[in-house]
Amino acid sequence: MAKLKLYEYPHPILKQKTEKFVAVDDDVRKFLDDMLETMYAEAGVGLAAPQVGVSKRAVVIDIAHEGEEPAPLYMVNPEIIWRSEETEICEEGCLSLPEQRAEVERPASVKIKYLDYNGKSCELLAEGFLAVAVQHELDHLDGILYIDHLSRLKRQMLVKKLSKYQKTRQKEA
Ligand code: ZN
């Protein structure tokens, strides 16, 4: 396994719509392994392919808490097939926008269809924090970031804070 390079806002790959995989083969599985390793190394709960510079439809998610057994979810070509009318507000962060967080309102539960690690077609009803993580990661596949769900003013403030953080980090490096 190898740790992959993370792409951060405002890299244009994060705004692109991604393409489907033809099938889940060994190359795809190796990529999923690398994505998971990268996500764990960065202490993230989810990672989408564009965040590591690949414009394809794949995400990995693991919402297990620290000290719990890892419970990775691999999703290839995922799509949301149902959204609840009920919504929930949850604070979100993103490895592509380091050190920033904001509250986002989304459907409280969603049903998704995807191919798993072995290429098997699966359906999953996601609720609670898993529903948040799934929607956040699937958004990445359509070039949407969580800040795109914020008001213009909130988004501008967050982007300003982010670029300040990125500059300071650069200086310290
Ligand atoms: Zn993200």
XYZ file of N, CA and C and ligand atoms in Angstrom:
520
model
N 0.848 -1.198 0.000
C 0.000 0.000 0.000
C 0.880 1.242 0.000
N 0.354 2.283 -0.503
C 1.110 3.532 -0.575
C 0.212 4.697 -0.211
N 0.826 5.651 0.469
C 0.080 6.859 0.810
C 0.080 7.780 -0.411
N -1.091 8.315 -0.729
C -1.239 9.150 -1.926
C -1.188 10.628 -1.557
N -0.882 11.447 -2.565
C -0.828 12.894 -2.363
C -2.250 13.451 -2.264
N -2.457 14.302 -1.292
C -3.775 14.919 -1.110
C -3.862 16.234 -1.877
N -4.976 16.413 -2.582
C -5.203 17.662 -3.303
C -6.129 18.550 -2.484
N -5.723 19.793 -2.324
C -6.503 20.714 -1.495
C -7.170 21.798 -2.329
N -8.231 22.346 -1.769
C -8.881 23.524 -2.329
C -7.824 24.615 -2.460
N -7.720 25.363 -3.564
C -8.659 25.420 -4.694
C -8.213 24.642 -5.938
N -7.594 23.475 -5.766
C -7.172 22.713 -6.951
C -8.384 22.397 -7.846
N -8.264 22.631 -9.160
C -9.421 22.454 -10.057
C -9.957 21.033 -10.138
N -9.139 20.019 -9.808
C -9.657 18.635 -9.903
C -10.826 18.412 -8.942
N -10.857 19.202 -7.870
C -11.933 19.065 -6.875
C -13.280 19.585 -7.394
N -13.239 20.343 -8.487
C -14.479 20.900 -9.050
C -14.980 20.111 -10.257
N -14.240 19.040 -10.614
C -14.601 18.273 -11.809
C -15.589 17.153 -11.508
N -16.452 16.866 -12.488
C -17.311 15.677 -12.414
C -16.457 14.480 -12.769
N -16.652 13.359 -12.078
C -15.780 12.202 -12.273
C -16.414 11.166 -13.196
N -15.585 10.226 -13.629
C -16.058 9.161 -14.523
C -16.188 7.834 -13.788
N -17.110 7.000 -14.269
C -17.326 5.685 -13.674
C -16.179 4.731 -13.986
N -15.947 3.777 -13.090
C -15.041 2.672 -13.379
C -15.796 1.659 -14.246
N -15.066 0.968 -15.122
C -15.694 -0.041 -15.973
C -15.999 -1.287 -15.137
N -15.072 -1.663 -14.261
C -15.249 -2.834 -13.402
C -14.323 -2.695 -12.202
N -14.533 -3.532 -11.181
C -13.633 -3.534 -10.021
C -12.615 -4.656 -10.213
N -11.434 -4.286 -10.686
C -10.379 -5.287 -10.879
C -9.253 -5.063 -9.855
N -8.154 -5.806 -10.002
C -7.063 -5.704 -9.026
C -6.467 -4.300 -8.957
N -6.401 -3.607 -10.111
C -5.871 -2.241 -10.119
C -6.763 -1.317 -9.288
N -8.066 -1.505 -9.446
C -9.017 -0.676 -8.694
C -8.889 -0.982 -7.206
N -8.779 -2.290 -6.864
C -8.639 -2.684 -5.459
C -7.364 -2.109 -4.837
N -6.295 -2.088 -5.618
C -5.046 -1.516 -5.099
C -5.237 -0.020 -4.833
N -5.949 0.630 -5.748
C -6.228 2.058 -5.570
C -7.082 2.283 -4.311
N -8.087 1.422 -4.094
C -8.939 1.545 -2.901
C -8.104 1.342 -1.624
N -7.186 0.378 -1.655
C -6.297 0.148 -0.498
C -5.463 1.395 -0.209
N -4.919 1.990 -1.271
C -4.083 3.187 -1.112
C -4.916 4.363 -0.582
N -6.146 4.470 -1.082
C -7.028 5.536 -0.598
C -7.293 5.370 0.894
N -7.559 4.122 1.301
C -7.867 3.871 2.713
C -6.653 4.191 3.587
N -5.475 3.772 3.134
C -4.263 4.050 3.906
C -4.051 5.562 4.058
N -4.280 6.277 2.961
C -4.132 7.739 2.976
C -5.122 8.361 3.957
N -6.368 7.874 3.914
C -7.400 8.409 4.806
C -7.044 8.156 6.273
N -6.614 6.930 6.606
C -6.232 6.621 7.989
C -5.041 7.483 8.423
N -4.072 7.648 7.512
C -2.870 8.420 7.854
C -3.219 9.873 8.173
N -4.283 10.368 7.536
C -4.690 11.763 7.749
C -5.808 11.880 8.787
N -6.146 10.755 9.417
C -7.205 10.717 10.431
C -8.539 11.231 9.888
N -8.838 10.886 8.639
C -10.123 11.264 8.051
C -11.148 10.151 8.224
N -12.426 10.473 8.060
C -13.478 9.451 8.128
C -13.980 9.091 6.730
N -13.551 9.851 5.733
C -13.947 9.567 4.367
C -12.969 10.199 3.391
N -12.873 9.586 2.206
C -11.991 10.141 1.177
C -12.551 9.761 -0.189
N -12.552 10.727 -1.096
C -13.050 10.483 -2.448
C -11.885 10.581 -3.430
N -11.968 9.822 -4.532
C -10.862 9.734 -5.490
C -10.321 11.094 -5.960
N -11.181 12.084 -6.265
C -10.625 13.366 -6.717
C -9.679 14.021 -5.689
N -9.876 13.689 -4.410
C -9.014 14.272 -3.371
C -7.583 13.747 -3.438
N -7.388 12.629 -4.158
C -6.033 12.136 -4.385
C -5.682 12.237 -5.876
N -6.375 13.129 -6.572
C -6.003 13.469 -7.938
C -6.518 12.533 -9.012
N -7.494 11.679 -8.679
C -8.035 10.746 -9.657
C -9.509 11.076 -9.896
N -9.835 11.447 -11.129
C -11.192 11.893 -11.425
C -12.101 10.719 -11.773
N -12.285 9.813 -10.800
C -13.084 8.594 -10.981
C -14.026 8.434 -9.796
N -15.078 7.593 -10.004
C -16.110 7.462 -8.976
C -15.780 6.362 -7.961
N -15.002 6.723 -6.949
C -14.706 5.794 -5.849
C -14.558 6.580 -4.552
N -15.078 6.011 -3.466
C -14.886 6.616 -2.146
C -14.591 5.520 -1.127
N -13.889 5.898 -0.065
C -13.722 5.019 1.096
C -14.202 5.782 2.322
N -14.825 5.052 3.236
C -15.387 5.658 4.449
C -15.128 4.704 5.616
N -14.776 5.248 6.763
C -14.731 4.456 7.995
C -15.075 5.378 9.150
N -16.281 5.182 9.704
C -16.711 6.089 10.773
C -16.524 5.462 12.162
N -15.796 4.325 12.220
C -15.524 3.702 13.525
C -14.716 4.681 14.391
N -15.023 4.710 15.684
C -14.296 5.612 16.585
C -12.924 5.046 16.907
N -12.068 5.927 17.425
C -10.732 5.504 17.808
C -10.844 4.411 18.868
N -10.037 3.369 18.729
C -10.086 2.278 19.691
C -11.056 1.183 19.281
N -11.973 1.500 18.345
C -12.889 0.474 17.842
C -12.237 -0.266 16.679
N -12.769 -1.450 16.361
C -12.325 -2.196 15.184
C -12.528 -1.329 13.935
N -11.537 -1.258 13.053
C -11.774 -0.518 11.805
C -12.914 -1.163 11.016
N -13.738 -0.343 10.380
C -14.867 -0.865 9.597
C -14.937 -0.133 8.266
N -13.943 -0.424 7.393
C -13.899 0.332 6.135
C -15.025 -0.039 5.169
N -15.545 0.979 4.516
C -16.536 0.804 3.454
C -15.876 1.271 2.162
N -15.885 0.429 1.151
C -15.340 0.803 -0.153
C -16.526 0.928 -1.103
N -16.612 2.031 -1.812
C -17.725 2.202 -2.746
C -17.218 2.637 -4.106
N -17.520 1.807 -5.115
C -17.160 2.128 -6.495
C -18.455 2.443 -7.246
N -18.420 3.478 -8.054
C -19.592 3.947 -8.820
C -20.840 4.124 -7.940
N -20.707 4.734 -6.771
C -21.890 4.859 -5.906
C -22.873 5.897 -6.426
N -24.153 5.641 -6.147
C -25.165 6.657 -6.453
C -26.252 6.631 -5.385
N -26.788 7.809 -5.105
C -27.875 7.911 -4.134
C -29.173 7.599 -4.859
N -29.923 6.609 -4.348
C -31.173 6.237 -5.023
C -32.395 6.689 -4.225
N -32.192 7.173 -3.011
C -33.308 7.691 -2.205
C -32.759 8.643 -1.137
N -33.495 9.742 -0.919
C -33.132 10.701 0.132
C -34.345 10.945 1.018
N -34.166 11.020 2.325
C -35.295 11.311 3.217
C -35.671 12.782 3.091
N -36.947 13.081 3.365
C -37.363 14.485 3.360
C -36.842 15.193 4.589
N -36.789 14.437 5.664
C -36.280 14.970 6.935
C -34.791 15.321 6.758
N -34.397 16.463 7.290
C -32.994 16.856 7.171
C -32.361 16.944 8.561
N -31.035 17.005 8.570
C -30.313 17.166 9.820
C -29.122 18.084 9.588
N -28.738 18.808 10.631
C -27.580 19.697 10.524
C -26.421 19.071 11.286
N -25.282 18.992 10.621
C -24.117 18.368 11.252
C -22.867 19.174 10.876
N -21.906 19.232 11.795
C -20.667 19.931 11.498
C -19.782 19.034 10.631
N -19.257 19.591 9.547
C -18.419 18.822 8.636
C -17.046 19.466 8.459
N -16.086 18.605 8.159
C -14.753 19.055 7.792
C -14.340 18.244 6.579
N -13.177 18.568 6.004
C -12.766 17.883 4.777
C -11.247 17.929 4.685
N -10.632 16.801 4.315
C -9.171 16.769 4.220
C -8.649 17.715 3.133
N -9.514 18.100 2.202
C -9.100 19.036 1.155
C -9.246 20.494 1.587
N -9.846 20.701 2.769
C -9.940 22.060 3.332
C -9.484 21.977 4.786
N -8.172 21.736 4.996
C -7.684 21.409 6.338
C -7.982 22.494 7.373
N -8.253 21.995 8.596
C -8.437 22.848 9.783
C -9.719 23.673 9.764
N -10.610 23.442 8.796
C -11.852 24.220 8.731
C -13.039 23.304 9.010
N -14.087 23.881 9.586
C -15.322 23.139 9.828
C -16.511 24.071 9.658
N -17.659 23.514 9.279
C -18.875 24.316 9.190
C -20.090 23.400 9.280
N -21.214 23.969 9.701
C -22.445 23.201 9.805
C -23.142 23.149 8.448
N -23.557 21.928 8.066
C -24.209 21.726 6.772
C -25.527 20.979 6.996
N -26.578 21.403 6.279
C -27.859 20.722 6.367
C -28.024 19.776 5.181
N -28.359 18.527 5.481
C -28.540 17.514 4.427
C -29.697 16.596 4.806
N -30.210 15.793 3.840
C -31.184 14.759 4.195
C -30.639 13.875 5.331
N -31.516 13.501 6.280
C -31.077 12.761 7.464
C -30.683 11.329 7.132
N -31.322 10.732 6.097
C -30.912 9.398 5.670
C -30.988 9.277 4.150
N -30.158 8.400 3.631
C -30.105 8.179 2.177
C -29.897 6.692 1.903
N -30.380 6.279 0.746
C -30.124 4.899 0.312
C -29.172 4.993 -0.871
N -28.128 4.166 -0.854
C -27.162 4.209 -1.946
C -26.960 2.824 -2.562
N -26.569 2.881 -3.824
C -26.267 1.679 -4.590
C -24.814 1.810 -5.019
N -24.039 0.760 -4.913
C -22.621 0.847 -5.285
C -22.045 -0.546 -5.515
N -20.824 -0.582 -6.029
C -20.091 -1.840 -6.145
C -19.104 -1.892 -4.984
N -19.025 -3.042 -4.307
C -18.107 -3.144 -3.169
C -16.695 -3.547 -3.632
N -15.828 -3.840 -2.678
C -14.421 -4.184 -2.935
C -14.273 -5.350 -3.913
N -15.254 -6.253 -3.892
C -15.200 -7.413 -4.786
C -16.011 -7.227 -6.058
N -16.536 -6.018 -6.244
C -17.300 -5.736 -7.452
C -18.752 -6.168 -7.359
N -19.170 -6.557 -6.151
C -20.561 -6.998 -5.938
C -21.463 -5.777 -5.810
N -22.643 -5.829 -6.444
C -23.590 -4.727 -6.360
C -24.281 -4.745 -4.987
N -24.243 -3.605 -4.282
C -24.789 -3.534 -2.920
C -25.714 -2.339 -2.790
N -26.612 -2.443 -1.799
C -27.440 -1.305 -1.417
C -27.270 -1.090 0.072
N -27.301 0.171 0.474
C -27.098 0.479 1.891
C -27.992 1.645 2.280
N -28.688 1.479 3.421
C -29.455 2.584 3.979
C -28.554 3.242 5.013
N -28.157 4.475 4.752
C -27.253 5.183 5.672
C -28.044 6.187 6.487
N -27.814 6.137 7.811
C -28.483 7.068 8.723
C -27.443 7.685 9.642
N -27.852 8.744 10.341
C -26.961 9.366 11.315
C -25.691 9.891 10.661
N -24.548 9.706 11.338
C -23.303 10.267 10.835
C -22.858 9.585 9.535
N -23.223 8.306 9.363
C -22.860 7.619 8.117
C -23.531 8.298 6.919
N -24.786 8.740 7.109
C -25.496 9.438 6.023
C -24.777 10.739 5.656
N -24.250 11.421 6.664
C -23.501 12.663 6.426
C -22.237 12.352 5.625
N -21.488 11.342 6.092
C -20.218 10.991 5.447
C -20.447 10.559 3.997
N -21.449 9.732 3.775
C -21.743 9.240 2.424
C -22.079 10.405 1.495
N -22.942 11.303 1.951
C -23.349 12.425 1.082
C -22.184 13.374 0.819
N -21.364 13.596 1.820
C -20.186 14.457 1.656
C -19.238 13.855 0.608
N -18.957 12.562 0.725
C -18.015 11.920 -0.199
C -18.596 11.812 -1.610
N -19.880 11.472 -1.715
C -20.480 11.363 -3.046
C -20.545 12.723 -3.743
N -20.734 13.779 -2.974
C -20.671 15.135 -3.535
C -19.337 15.372 -4.252
N -18.244 14.895 -3.627
C -16.915 15.070 -4.233
C -16.873 14.522 -5.660
N -17.619 13.435 -5.898
C -17.593 12.798 -7.218
C -18.284 13.652 -8.274
N -19.075 14.620 -7.817
C -19.730 15.541 -8.745
C -19.112 16.937 -8.672
N -17.922 17.018 -8.101
C -17.237 18.309 -8.037
C -17.839 19.274 -7.031
N -18.565 18.730 -6.037
C -19.203 19.585 -5.031
C -18.496 19.429 -3.687
N -18.177 20.549 -3.069
C -17.556 20.543 -1.745
C -18.591 20.979 -0.716
N -18.347 20.627 0.569
C -19.374 20.972 1.568
C -19.579 22.474 1.668
N -18.555 23.243 1.333
C -18.718 24.707 1.408
C -19.686 25.222 0.339
N -19.926 24.407 -0.694
C -20.904 24.805 -1.715
C -22.333 24.777 -1.167
N -22.523 24.143 -0.003
C -23.848 24.124 0.626
C -24.042 25.294 1.586
N -23.004 26.106 1.777
C -23.092 27.237 2.716
C -23.554 28.497 1.987
N -23.956 29.501 2.757
C -24.280 30.793 2.162
C -22.992 31.387 1.596
N -23.151 32.303 0.649
C -21.986 32.906 0.018
C -21.058 33.549 1.053
N -21.642 34.226 2.016
C -20.859 34.929 3.023
C -20.061 33.945 3.884
N -20.736 32.888 4.336
C -20.057 31.883 5.173
C -18.941 31.203 4.389
N -19.221 30.944 3.094
C -18.225 30.275 2.246
C -16.999 31.166 2.074
N -17.233 32.447 1.813
C -16.114 33.380 1.619
C -15.257 33.480 2.878
N -15.927 33.522 4.037
C -15.174 33.616 5.293
C -14.317 32.385 5.514
N -14.899 31.206 5.230
C -14.167 29.962 5.439
C -12.973 29.859 4.478
N -13.190 30.231 3.224
C -12.120 30.152 2.220
C -10.970 31.104 2.587
N -11.323 32.254 3.130
C -10.321 33.225 3.559
C -9.464 32.649 4.700
N -10.147 32.045 5.673
C -9.435 31.430 6.803
C -8.553 30.291 6.319
N -9.064 29.519 5.359
C -8.310 28.393 4.812
C -7.043 28.879 4.116
N -7.159 29.895 3.284
C -5.973 30.328 2.531
C -4.945 30.943 3.485
N -5.417 31.569 4.559
C -4.508 32.080 5.588
C -3.757 30.905 6.235
N -4.503 29.852 6.564
C -3.890 28.670 7.180
C -2.862 28.042 6.235
N -3.247 27.923 4.936
C -2.341 27.290 3.967
C -1.041 28.084 3.810
N -1.172 29.441 3.868
C 0.028 30.288 3.750
C 0.942 30.134 4.967
N 0.362 30.147 6.152
C 1.160 30.004 7.383
C 1.884 28.663 7.387
N 1.159 27.612 6.975
C 1.727 26.267 6.959
C 2.911 26.204 6.007
N 2.768 26.883 4.854
C 3.824 26.921 3.854
C 5.095 27.561 4.436
N 4.873 28.648 5.165
C 6.006 29.362 5.769
C 6.731 28.502 6.785
N 5.930 27.728 7.564
C 6.518 26.906 8.619
C 7.233 25.678 8.054
N 6.832 25.268 6.854
C 7.416 24.050 6.266
C 8.864 24.268 5.834
Zn -14.314 16.118 1.698
